[in-house]
mmCIF file of C-alpha atoms in Angstrom:
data_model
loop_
_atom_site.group_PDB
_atom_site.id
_atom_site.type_symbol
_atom_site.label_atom_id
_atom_site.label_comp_id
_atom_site.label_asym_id
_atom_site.label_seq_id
_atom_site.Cartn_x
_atom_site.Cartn_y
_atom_site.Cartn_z
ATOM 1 C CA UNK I 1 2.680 -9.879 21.791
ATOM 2 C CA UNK I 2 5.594 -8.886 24.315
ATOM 3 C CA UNK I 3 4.860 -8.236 27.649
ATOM 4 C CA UNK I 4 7.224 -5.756 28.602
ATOM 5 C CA UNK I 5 5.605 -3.850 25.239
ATOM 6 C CA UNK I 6 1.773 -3.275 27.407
ATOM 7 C CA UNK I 7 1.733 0.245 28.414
ATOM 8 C CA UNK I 8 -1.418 1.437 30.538
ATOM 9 C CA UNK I 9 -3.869 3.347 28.314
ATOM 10 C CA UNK I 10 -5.742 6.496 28.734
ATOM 11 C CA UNK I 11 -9.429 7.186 27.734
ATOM 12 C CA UNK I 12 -10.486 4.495 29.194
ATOM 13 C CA UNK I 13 -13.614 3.691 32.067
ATOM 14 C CA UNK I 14 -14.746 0.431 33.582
ATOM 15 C CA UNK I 15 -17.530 -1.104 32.125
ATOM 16 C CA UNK I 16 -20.504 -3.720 33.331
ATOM 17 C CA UNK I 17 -19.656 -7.609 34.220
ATOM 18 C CA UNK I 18 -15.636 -6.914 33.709
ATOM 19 C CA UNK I 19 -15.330 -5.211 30.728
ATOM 20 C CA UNK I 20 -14.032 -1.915 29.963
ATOM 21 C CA UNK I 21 -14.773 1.047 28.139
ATOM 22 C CA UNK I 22 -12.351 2.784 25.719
ATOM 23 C CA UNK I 23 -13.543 6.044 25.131
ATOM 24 C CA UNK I 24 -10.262 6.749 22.732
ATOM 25 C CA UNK I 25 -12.225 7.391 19.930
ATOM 26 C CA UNK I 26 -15.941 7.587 18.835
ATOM 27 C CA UNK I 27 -16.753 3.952 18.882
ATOM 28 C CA UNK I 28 -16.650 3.330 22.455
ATOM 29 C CA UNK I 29 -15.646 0.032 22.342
ATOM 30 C CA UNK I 30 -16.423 -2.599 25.479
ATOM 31 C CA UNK I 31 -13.904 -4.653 25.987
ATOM 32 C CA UNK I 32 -14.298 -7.750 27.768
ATOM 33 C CA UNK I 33 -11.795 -9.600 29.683
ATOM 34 C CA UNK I 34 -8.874 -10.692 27.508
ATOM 35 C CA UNK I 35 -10.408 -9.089 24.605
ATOM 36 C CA UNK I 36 -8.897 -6.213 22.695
ATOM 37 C CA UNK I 37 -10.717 -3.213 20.623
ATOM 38 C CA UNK I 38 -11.374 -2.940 17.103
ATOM 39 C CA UNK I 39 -8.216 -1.564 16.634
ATOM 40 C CA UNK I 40 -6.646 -4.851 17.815
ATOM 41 C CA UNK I 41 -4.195 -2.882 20.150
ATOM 42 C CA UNK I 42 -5.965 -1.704 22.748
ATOM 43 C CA UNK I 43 -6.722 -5.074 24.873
ATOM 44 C CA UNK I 44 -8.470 -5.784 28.730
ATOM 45 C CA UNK I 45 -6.442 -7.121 30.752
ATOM 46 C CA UNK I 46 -7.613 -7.443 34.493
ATOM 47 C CA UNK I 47 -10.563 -4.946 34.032
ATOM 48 C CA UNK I 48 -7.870 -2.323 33.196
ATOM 49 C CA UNK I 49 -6.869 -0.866 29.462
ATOM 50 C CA UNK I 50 -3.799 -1.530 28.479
ATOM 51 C CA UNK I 51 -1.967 -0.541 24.941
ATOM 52 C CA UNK I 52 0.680 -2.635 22.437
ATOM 53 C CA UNK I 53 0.771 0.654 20.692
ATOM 54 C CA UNK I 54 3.783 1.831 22.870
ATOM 55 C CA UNK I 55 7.446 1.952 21.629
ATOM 56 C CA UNK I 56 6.575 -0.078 18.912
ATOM 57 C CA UNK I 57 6.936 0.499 15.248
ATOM 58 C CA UNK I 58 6.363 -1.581 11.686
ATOM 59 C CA UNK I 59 9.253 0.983 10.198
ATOM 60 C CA UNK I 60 10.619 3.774 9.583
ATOM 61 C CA UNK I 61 10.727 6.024 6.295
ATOM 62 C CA UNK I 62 12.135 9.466 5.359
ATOM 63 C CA UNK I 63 9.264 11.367 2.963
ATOM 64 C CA UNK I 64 9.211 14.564 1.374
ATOM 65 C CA UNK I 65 6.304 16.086 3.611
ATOM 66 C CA UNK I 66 4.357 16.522 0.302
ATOM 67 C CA UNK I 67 3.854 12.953 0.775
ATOM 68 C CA UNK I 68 1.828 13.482 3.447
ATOM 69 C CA UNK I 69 0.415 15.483 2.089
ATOM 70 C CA UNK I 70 0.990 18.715 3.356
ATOM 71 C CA UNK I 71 2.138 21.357 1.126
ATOM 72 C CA UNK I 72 1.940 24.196 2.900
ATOM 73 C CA UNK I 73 3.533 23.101 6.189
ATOM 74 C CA UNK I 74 7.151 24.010 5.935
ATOM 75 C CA UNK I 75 7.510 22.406 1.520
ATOM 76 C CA UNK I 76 10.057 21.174 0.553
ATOM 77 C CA UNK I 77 11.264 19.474 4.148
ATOM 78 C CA UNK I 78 11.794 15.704 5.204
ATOM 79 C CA UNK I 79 10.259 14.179 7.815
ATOM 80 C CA UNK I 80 10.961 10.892 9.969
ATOM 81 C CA UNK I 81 7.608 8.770 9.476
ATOM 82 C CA UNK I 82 6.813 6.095 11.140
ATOM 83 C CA UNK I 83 3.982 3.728 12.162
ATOM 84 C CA UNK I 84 2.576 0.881 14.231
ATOM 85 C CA UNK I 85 -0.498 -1.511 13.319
ATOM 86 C CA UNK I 86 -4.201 -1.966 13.842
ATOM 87 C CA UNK I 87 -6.655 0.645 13.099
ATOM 88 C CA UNK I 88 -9.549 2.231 14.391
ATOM 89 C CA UNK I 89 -11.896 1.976 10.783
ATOM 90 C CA UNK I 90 -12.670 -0.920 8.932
ATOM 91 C CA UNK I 91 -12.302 0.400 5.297
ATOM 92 C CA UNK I 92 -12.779 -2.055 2.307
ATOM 93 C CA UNK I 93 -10.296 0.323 0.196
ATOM 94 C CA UNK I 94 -7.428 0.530 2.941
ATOM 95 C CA UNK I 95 -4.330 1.110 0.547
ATOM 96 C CA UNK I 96 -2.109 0.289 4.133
ATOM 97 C CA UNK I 97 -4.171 -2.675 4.494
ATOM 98 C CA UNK I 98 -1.056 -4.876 4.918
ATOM 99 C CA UNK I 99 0.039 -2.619 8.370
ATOM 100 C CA UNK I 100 -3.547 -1.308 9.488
ATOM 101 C CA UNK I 101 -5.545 -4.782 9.339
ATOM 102 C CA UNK I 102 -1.914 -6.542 10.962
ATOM 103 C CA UNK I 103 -2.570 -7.788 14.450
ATOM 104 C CA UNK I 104 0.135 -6.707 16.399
ATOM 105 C CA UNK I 105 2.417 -9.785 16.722
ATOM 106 C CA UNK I 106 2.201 -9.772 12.740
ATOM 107 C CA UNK I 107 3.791 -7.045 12.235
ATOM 108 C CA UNK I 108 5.216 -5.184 15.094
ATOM 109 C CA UNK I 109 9.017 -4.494 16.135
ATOM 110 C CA UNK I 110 10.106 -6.839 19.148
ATOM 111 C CA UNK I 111 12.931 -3.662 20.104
ATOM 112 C CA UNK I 112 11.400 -0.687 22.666
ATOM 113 C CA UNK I 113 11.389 2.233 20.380
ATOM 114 C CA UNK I 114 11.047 4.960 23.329
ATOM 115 C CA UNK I 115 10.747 8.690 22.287
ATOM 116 C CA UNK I 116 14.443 9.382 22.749
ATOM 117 C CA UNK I 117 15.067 6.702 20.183
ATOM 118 C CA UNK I 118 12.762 8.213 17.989
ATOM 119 C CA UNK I 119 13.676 11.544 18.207
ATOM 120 C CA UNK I 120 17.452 10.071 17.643
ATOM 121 C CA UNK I 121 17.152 8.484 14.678
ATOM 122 C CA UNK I 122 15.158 11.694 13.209
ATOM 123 C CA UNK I 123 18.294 13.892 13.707
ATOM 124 C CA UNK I 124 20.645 11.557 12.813
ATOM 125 C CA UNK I 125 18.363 11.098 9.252
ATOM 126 C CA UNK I 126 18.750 15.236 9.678
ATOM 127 C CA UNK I 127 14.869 15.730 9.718
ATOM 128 C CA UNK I 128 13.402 18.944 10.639
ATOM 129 C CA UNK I 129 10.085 16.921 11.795
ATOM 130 C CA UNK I 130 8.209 13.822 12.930
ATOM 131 C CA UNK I 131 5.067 12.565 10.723
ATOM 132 C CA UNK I 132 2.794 9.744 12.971
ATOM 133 C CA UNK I 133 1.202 7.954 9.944
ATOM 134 C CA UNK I 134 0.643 4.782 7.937
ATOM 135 C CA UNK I 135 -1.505 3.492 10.116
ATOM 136 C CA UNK I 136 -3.753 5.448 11.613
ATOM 137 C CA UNK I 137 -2.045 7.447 15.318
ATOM 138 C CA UNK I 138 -4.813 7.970 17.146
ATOM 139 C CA UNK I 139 -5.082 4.626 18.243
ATOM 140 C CA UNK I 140 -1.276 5.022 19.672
ATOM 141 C CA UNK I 141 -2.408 8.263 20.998
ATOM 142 C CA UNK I 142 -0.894 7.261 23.969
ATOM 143 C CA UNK I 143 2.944 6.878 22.053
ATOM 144 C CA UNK I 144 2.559 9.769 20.005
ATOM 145 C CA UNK I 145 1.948 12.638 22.832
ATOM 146 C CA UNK I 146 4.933 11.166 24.418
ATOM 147 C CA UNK I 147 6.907 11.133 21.255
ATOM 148 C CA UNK I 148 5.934 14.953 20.003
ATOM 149 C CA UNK I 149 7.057 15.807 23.778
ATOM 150 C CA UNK I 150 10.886 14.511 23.015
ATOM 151 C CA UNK I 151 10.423 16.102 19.832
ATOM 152 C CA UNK I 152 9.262 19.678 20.985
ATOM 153 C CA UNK I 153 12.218 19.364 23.275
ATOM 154 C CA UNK I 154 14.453 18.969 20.540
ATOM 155 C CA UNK I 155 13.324 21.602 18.349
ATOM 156 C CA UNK I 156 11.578 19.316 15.517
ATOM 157 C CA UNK I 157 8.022 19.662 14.478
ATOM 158 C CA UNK I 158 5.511 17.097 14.153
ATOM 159 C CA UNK I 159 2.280 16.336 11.882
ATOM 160 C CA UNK I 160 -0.591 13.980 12.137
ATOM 161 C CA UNK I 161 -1.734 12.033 9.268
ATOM 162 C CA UNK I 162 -5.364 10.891 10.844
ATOM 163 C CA UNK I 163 -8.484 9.828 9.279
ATOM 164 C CA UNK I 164 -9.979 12.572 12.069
ATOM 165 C CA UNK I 165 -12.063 9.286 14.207
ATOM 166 C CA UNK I 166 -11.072 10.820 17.707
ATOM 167 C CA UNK I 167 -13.069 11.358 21.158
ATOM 168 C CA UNK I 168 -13.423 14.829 22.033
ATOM 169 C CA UNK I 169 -10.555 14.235 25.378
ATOM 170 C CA UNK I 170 -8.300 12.513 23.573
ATOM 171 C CA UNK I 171 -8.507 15.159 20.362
ATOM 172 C CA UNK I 172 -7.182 17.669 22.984
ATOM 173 C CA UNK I 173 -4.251 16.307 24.567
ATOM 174 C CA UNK I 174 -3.077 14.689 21.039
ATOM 175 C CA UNK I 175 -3.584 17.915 18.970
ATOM 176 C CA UNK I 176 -1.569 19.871 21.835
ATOM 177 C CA UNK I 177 1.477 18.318 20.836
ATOM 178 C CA UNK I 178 1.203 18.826 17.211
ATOM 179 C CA UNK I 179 1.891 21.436 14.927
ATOM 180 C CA UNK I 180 0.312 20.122 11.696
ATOM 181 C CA UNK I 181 -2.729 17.780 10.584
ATOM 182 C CA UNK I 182 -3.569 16.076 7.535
ATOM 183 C CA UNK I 183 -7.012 14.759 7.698
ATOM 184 C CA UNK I 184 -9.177 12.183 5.541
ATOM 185 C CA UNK I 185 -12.644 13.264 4.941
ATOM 186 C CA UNK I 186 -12.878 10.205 3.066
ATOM 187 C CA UNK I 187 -16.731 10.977 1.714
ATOM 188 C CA UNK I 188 -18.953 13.238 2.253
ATOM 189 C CA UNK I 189 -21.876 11.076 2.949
ATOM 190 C CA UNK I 190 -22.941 9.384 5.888
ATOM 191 C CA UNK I 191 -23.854 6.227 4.125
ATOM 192 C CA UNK I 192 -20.469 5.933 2.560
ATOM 193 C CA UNK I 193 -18.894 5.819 5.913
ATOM 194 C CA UNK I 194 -21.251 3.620 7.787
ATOM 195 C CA UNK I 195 -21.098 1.160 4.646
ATOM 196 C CA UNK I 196 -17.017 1.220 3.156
ATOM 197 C CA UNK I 197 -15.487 2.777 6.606
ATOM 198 C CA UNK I 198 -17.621 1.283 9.608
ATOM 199 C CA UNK I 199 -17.703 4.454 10.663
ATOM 200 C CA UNK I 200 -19.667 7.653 11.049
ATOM 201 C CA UNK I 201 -19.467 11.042 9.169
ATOM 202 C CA UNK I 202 -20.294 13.570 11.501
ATOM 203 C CA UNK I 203 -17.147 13.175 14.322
ATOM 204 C CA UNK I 204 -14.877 13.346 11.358
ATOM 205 C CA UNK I 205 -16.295 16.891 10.384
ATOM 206 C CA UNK I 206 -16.449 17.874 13.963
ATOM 207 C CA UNK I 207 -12.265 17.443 14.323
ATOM 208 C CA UNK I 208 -12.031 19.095 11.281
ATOM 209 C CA UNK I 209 -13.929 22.357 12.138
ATOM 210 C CA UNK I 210 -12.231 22.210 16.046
ATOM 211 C CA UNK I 211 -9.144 22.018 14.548
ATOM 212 C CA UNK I 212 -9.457 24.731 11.773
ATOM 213 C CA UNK I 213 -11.737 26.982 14.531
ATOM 214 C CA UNK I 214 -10.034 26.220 18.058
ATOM 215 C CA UNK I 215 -6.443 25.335 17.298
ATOM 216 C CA UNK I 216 -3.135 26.754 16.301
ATOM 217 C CA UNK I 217 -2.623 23.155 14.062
ATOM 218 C CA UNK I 218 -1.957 23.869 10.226
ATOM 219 C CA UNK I 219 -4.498 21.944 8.543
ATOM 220 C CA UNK I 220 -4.802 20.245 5.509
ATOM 221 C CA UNK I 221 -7.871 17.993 4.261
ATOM 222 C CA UNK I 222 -7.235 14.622 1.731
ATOM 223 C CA UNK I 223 -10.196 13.503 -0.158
ATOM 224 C CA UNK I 224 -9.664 9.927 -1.640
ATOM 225 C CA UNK I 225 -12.163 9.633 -4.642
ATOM 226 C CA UNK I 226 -13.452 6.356 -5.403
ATOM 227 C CA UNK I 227 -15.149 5.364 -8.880
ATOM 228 C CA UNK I 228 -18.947 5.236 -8.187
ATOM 229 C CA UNK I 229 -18.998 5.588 -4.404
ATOM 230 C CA UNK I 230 -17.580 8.793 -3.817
ATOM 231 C CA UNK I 231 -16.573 11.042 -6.690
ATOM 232 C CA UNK I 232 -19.682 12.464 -7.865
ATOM 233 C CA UNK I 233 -20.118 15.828 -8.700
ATOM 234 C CA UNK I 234 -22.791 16.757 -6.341
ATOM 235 C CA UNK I 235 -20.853 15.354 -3.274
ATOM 236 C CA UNK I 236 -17.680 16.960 -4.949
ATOM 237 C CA UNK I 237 -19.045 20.608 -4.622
ATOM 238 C CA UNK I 238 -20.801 20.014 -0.891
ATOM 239 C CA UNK I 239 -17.083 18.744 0.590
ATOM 240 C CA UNK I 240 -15.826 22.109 -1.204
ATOM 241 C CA UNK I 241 -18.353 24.091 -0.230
ATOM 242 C CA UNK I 242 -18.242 22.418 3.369
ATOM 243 C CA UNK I 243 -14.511 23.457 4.163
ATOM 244 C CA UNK I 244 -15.224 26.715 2.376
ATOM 245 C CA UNK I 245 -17.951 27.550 4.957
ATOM 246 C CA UNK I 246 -16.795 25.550 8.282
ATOM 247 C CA UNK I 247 -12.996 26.013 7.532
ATOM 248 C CA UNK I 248 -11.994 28.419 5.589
ATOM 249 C CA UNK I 249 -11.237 29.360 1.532
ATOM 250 C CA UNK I 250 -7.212 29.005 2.617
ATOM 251 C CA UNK I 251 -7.148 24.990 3.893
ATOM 252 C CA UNK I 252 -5.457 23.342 0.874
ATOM 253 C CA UNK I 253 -7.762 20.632 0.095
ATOM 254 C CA UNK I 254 -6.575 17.425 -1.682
ATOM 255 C CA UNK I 255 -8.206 14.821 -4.066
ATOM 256 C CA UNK I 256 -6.409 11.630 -4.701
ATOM 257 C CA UNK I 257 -6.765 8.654 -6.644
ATOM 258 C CA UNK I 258 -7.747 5.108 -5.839
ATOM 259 C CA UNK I 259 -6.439 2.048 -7.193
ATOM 260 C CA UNK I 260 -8.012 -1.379 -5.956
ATOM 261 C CA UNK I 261 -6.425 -2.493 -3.192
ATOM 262 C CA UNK I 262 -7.765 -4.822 -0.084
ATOM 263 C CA UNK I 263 -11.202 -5.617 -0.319
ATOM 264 C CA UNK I 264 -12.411 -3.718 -3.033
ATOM 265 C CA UNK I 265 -10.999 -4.871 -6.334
ATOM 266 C CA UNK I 266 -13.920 -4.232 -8.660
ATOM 267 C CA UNK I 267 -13.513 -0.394 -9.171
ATOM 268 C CA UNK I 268 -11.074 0.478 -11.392
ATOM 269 C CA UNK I 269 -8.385 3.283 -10.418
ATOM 270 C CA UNK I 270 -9.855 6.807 -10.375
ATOM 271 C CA UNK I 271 -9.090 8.443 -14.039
ATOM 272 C CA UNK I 272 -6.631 11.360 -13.751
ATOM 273 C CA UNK I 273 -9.805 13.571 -15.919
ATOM 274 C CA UNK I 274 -11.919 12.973 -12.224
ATOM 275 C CA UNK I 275 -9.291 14.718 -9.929
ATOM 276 C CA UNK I 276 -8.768 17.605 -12.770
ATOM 277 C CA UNK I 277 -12.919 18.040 -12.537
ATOM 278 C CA UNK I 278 -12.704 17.718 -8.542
ATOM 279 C CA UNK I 279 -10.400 20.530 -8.285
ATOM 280 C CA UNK I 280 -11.798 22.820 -10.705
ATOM 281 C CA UNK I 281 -15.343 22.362 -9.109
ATOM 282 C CA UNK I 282 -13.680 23.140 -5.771
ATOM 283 C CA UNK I 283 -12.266 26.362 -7.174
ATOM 284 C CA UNK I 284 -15.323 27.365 -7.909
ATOM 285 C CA UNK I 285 -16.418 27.287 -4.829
ATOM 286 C CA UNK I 286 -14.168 29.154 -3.366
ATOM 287 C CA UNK I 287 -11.084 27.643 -2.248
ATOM 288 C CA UNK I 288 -7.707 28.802 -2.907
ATOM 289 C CA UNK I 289 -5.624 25.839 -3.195
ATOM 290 C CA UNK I 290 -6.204 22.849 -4.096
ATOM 291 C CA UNK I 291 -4.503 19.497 -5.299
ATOM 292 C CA UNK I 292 -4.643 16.546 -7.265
ATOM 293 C CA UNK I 293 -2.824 13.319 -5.676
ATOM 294 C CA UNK I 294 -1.460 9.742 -7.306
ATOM 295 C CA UNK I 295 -1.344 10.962 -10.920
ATOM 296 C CA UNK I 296 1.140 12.531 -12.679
ATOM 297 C CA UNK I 297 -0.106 15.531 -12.599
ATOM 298 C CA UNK I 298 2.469 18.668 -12.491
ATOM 299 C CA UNK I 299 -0.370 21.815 -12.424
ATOM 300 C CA UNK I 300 -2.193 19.861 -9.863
ATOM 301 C CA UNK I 301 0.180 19.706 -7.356
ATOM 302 C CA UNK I 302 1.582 22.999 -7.916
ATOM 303 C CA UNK I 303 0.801 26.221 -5.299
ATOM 304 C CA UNK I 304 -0.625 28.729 -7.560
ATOM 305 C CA UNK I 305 -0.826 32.575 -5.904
ATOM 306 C CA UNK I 306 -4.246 32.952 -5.868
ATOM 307 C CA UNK I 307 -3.820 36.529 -6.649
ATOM 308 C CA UNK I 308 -1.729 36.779 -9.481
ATOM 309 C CA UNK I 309 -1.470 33.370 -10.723
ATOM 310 C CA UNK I 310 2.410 32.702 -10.564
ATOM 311 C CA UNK I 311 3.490 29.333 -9.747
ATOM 312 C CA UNK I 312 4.760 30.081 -6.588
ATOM 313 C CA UNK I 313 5.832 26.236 -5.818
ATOM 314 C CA UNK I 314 6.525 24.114 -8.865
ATOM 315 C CA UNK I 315 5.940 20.476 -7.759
ATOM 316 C CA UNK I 316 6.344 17.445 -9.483
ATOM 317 C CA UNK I 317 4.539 14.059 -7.942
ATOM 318 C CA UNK I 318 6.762 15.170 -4.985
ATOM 319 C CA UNK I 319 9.199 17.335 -6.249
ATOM 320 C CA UNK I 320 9.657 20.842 -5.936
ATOM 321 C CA UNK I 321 10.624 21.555 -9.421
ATOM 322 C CA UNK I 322 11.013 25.457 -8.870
ATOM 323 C CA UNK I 323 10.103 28.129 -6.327
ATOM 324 C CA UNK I 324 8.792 31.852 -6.649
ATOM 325 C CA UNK I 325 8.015 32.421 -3.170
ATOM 326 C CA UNK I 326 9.748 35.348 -0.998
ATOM 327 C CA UNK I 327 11.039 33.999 2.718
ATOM 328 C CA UNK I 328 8.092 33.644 5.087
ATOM 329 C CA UNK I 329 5.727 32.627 2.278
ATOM 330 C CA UNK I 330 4.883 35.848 0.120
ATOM 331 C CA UNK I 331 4.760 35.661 -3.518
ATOM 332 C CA UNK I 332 7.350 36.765 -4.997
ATOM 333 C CA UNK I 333 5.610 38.738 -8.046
ATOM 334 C CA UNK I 334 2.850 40.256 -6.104
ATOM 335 C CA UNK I 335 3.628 39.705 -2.587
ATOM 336 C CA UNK I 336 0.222 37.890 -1.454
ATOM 337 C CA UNK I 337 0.839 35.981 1.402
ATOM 338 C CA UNK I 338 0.630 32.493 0.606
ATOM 339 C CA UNK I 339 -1.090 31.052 3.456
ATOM 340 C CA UNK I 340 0.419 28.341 5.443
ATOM 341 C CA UNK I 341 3.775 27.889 7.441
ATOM 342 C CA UNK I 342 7.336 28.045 6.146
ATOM 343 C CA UNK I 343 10.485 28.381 7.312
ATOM 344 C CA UNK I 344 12.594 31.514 7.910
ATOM 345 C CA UNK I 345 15.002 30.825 4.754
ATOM 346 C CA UNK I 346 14.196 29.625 1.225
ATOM 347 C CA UNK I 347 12.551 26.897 0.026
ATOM 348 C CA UNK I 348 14.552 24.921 -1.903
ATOM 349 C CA UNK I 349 14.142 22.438 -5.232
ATOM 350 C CA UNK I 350 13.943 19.007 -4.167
ATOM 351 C CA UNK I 351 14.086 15.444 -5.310
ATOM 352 C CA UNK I 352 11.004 14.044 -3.524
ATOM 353 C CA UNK I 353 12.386 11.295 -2.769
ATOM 354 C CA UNK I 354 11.365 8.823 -0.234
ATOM 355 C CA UNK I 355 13.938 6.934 2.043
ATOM 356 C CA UNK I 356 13.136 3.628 3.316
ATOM 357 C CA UNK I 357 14.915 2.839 6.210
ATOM 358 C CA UNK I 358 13.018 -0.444 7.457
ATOM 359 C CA UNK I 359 13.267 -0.854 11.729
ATOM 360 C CA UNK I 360 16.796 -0.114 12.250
ATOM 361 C CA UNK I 361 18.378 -1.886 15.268
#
């Protein structure tokens, strides 16, 4: 780890016999002396918190924001994304695993990537936006305000991709600063997360319903289904009917698949039939728009106008194939607003490509 690369943290109280208490997120980690959190960023050092997470990066990307996902935050745009290491859940299936389980000096960029740097390389890439994802931000919390600050000054947007595990003073500065969300409500049972996460259920739905309730922050929820742990019917229609009830009928909702990765390489990738019966059963219960993620799978992650049917954005995996949407996000058949946020012009047909760009120097 670099030295000059320690930023004081926030969230943070002192704790018995030298250790400290990081009240970042829900699991309250003590810290002693020396020590760092679960997250393997956050670290005591002299009875004070300090961070790693700051001006560091394990690379930068430029993804359609379907990739996200978000599909009805400004489609068809790119955004800069861009990461650090360490998480804050342990989760057998991490499909990151290689940059959330990296201890810091593993994986992390020796350059200072301040905000201004950031924000630089995003308009030079000629981004409209910011995404703060691959691992998970809200252990950088810290970085990312300060980043979606530059960015906000400099007219580009910015989205969260979070797994929702955040303490309730640290979900209100972060979520201040950010214009979209795209949260993992990874199961919708409590063993599930205490057993494949490390983690508990309840905080995760609590973000969710502050954010959809108390906040201007576009939403959007990502279910990842899981052979035998988590795709069941039963659980299926209570996550749908959840949102529907707590949320809303208009958050787009989507179910992806799972292919072994990390430490779970018994269960066999999700079938492309399980997503197609997830998103029908969530229909049924009500919400508008919802999407089917890591299969080829053109009519599930298409925007269908939930009043007359049209395809108002054709997708393809990532690609928007073809658009019948009027500007400011009306269909253009029947003229039901399509809810979400889009630009002032068109959208456009895109490639969906993604753009690797490493850790430039």
């Amino acid at each position: 780890m670099i030295a000059s690369m320690l930023r004081e943290a926030r969230y943070w109280e002192p704790a018995a016999d030298g250790r400290v208490l990081c009240t970042l997120c829900p699991r309250e980690c003590k810290i002693p002396e020396g020590k760092e959190g679960f997250c393997f960023i956050r670290r005591n050092r002299g009875g004070r918190l300090v961070t790693s997470g700051w001006g560091t990066t394990t690379g930068f990307a430029v993804d359609p924001i379907e990739k996200k996902p978000l599909d009805h935050y400004h489609p068809g745009s790119m955004v800069l994304s861009f990461g650090t290491a360490g998480c804050n859940l342990g989760c057998r299936f991490c499909q990151n695993w290689d940059i959330s389980k990296a201890r810091e000096d593993e994986r992390l960029s020796e350059a200072t990537w301040t905000p201004e740097r950031v924000v630089d390389l995003a308009i030079r890439s000629g981004t409209p936006g910011l995404a703060f994802t691959y691992n998970d931000p809200t252990i950088w919390a810290e970085y990312a305000i300060d980043v979606a600050k530059e960015a906000h000054a400099r007219g580009l947007f910015t989205v969260f991709v979070t797994n929702g595990y955040i303490g309730r003073e640290a979900r209100e500065d972060v979520y201040r600063h950010m214009d979209a969300a795209n949260v993992d409500l990874k199961a919708f049972t409590e063993r599930f997360y205490a057993h494949e996460t490390l983690s508990h259920l309840e905080p995760v739905k609590e973000t969710l319903v502050w954010l959809a309730k108390e906040t201007d922050v576009w939403v959007e929820v990502t279910n990842l289904m899981i052979p035998g742990l988590n795709d069941g019917e039963d659980e299926t229609r209570a996550l749908a009917d959840w949102v529907v009830a707590n949320m809303g009928p208009d958050v787009p909702v989507h179910f992806t698949a799972f292919h072994p990765d990390y430490k779970m390489l018994d269960r066999p990738r999700t079938p492309a039939s399980t997503l197609t019966r997830a998103r029908a059963l969530a229909r049924a219960a009500g919400l508008r728009y919802v999407y089917t993620g890591n299969v080829h799978d053109p009519d599930g992650q298409t925007t269908f106008c939930p009043r007359c049917g049209v395809r108002v954005i054709e997708r393809d995996w990532f690609a928007v194939r073809s658009v019948a949407l009027a500007p400011g996000g009306a269909c253009a058949r029947c003229g039901e607003r399509i809810a979400g946020v889009f630009a002032d012009g068109p959208v456009a047909p895109t490639s969906g490509r993604r753009i690797s760009l490493g850790i430039p120097s």
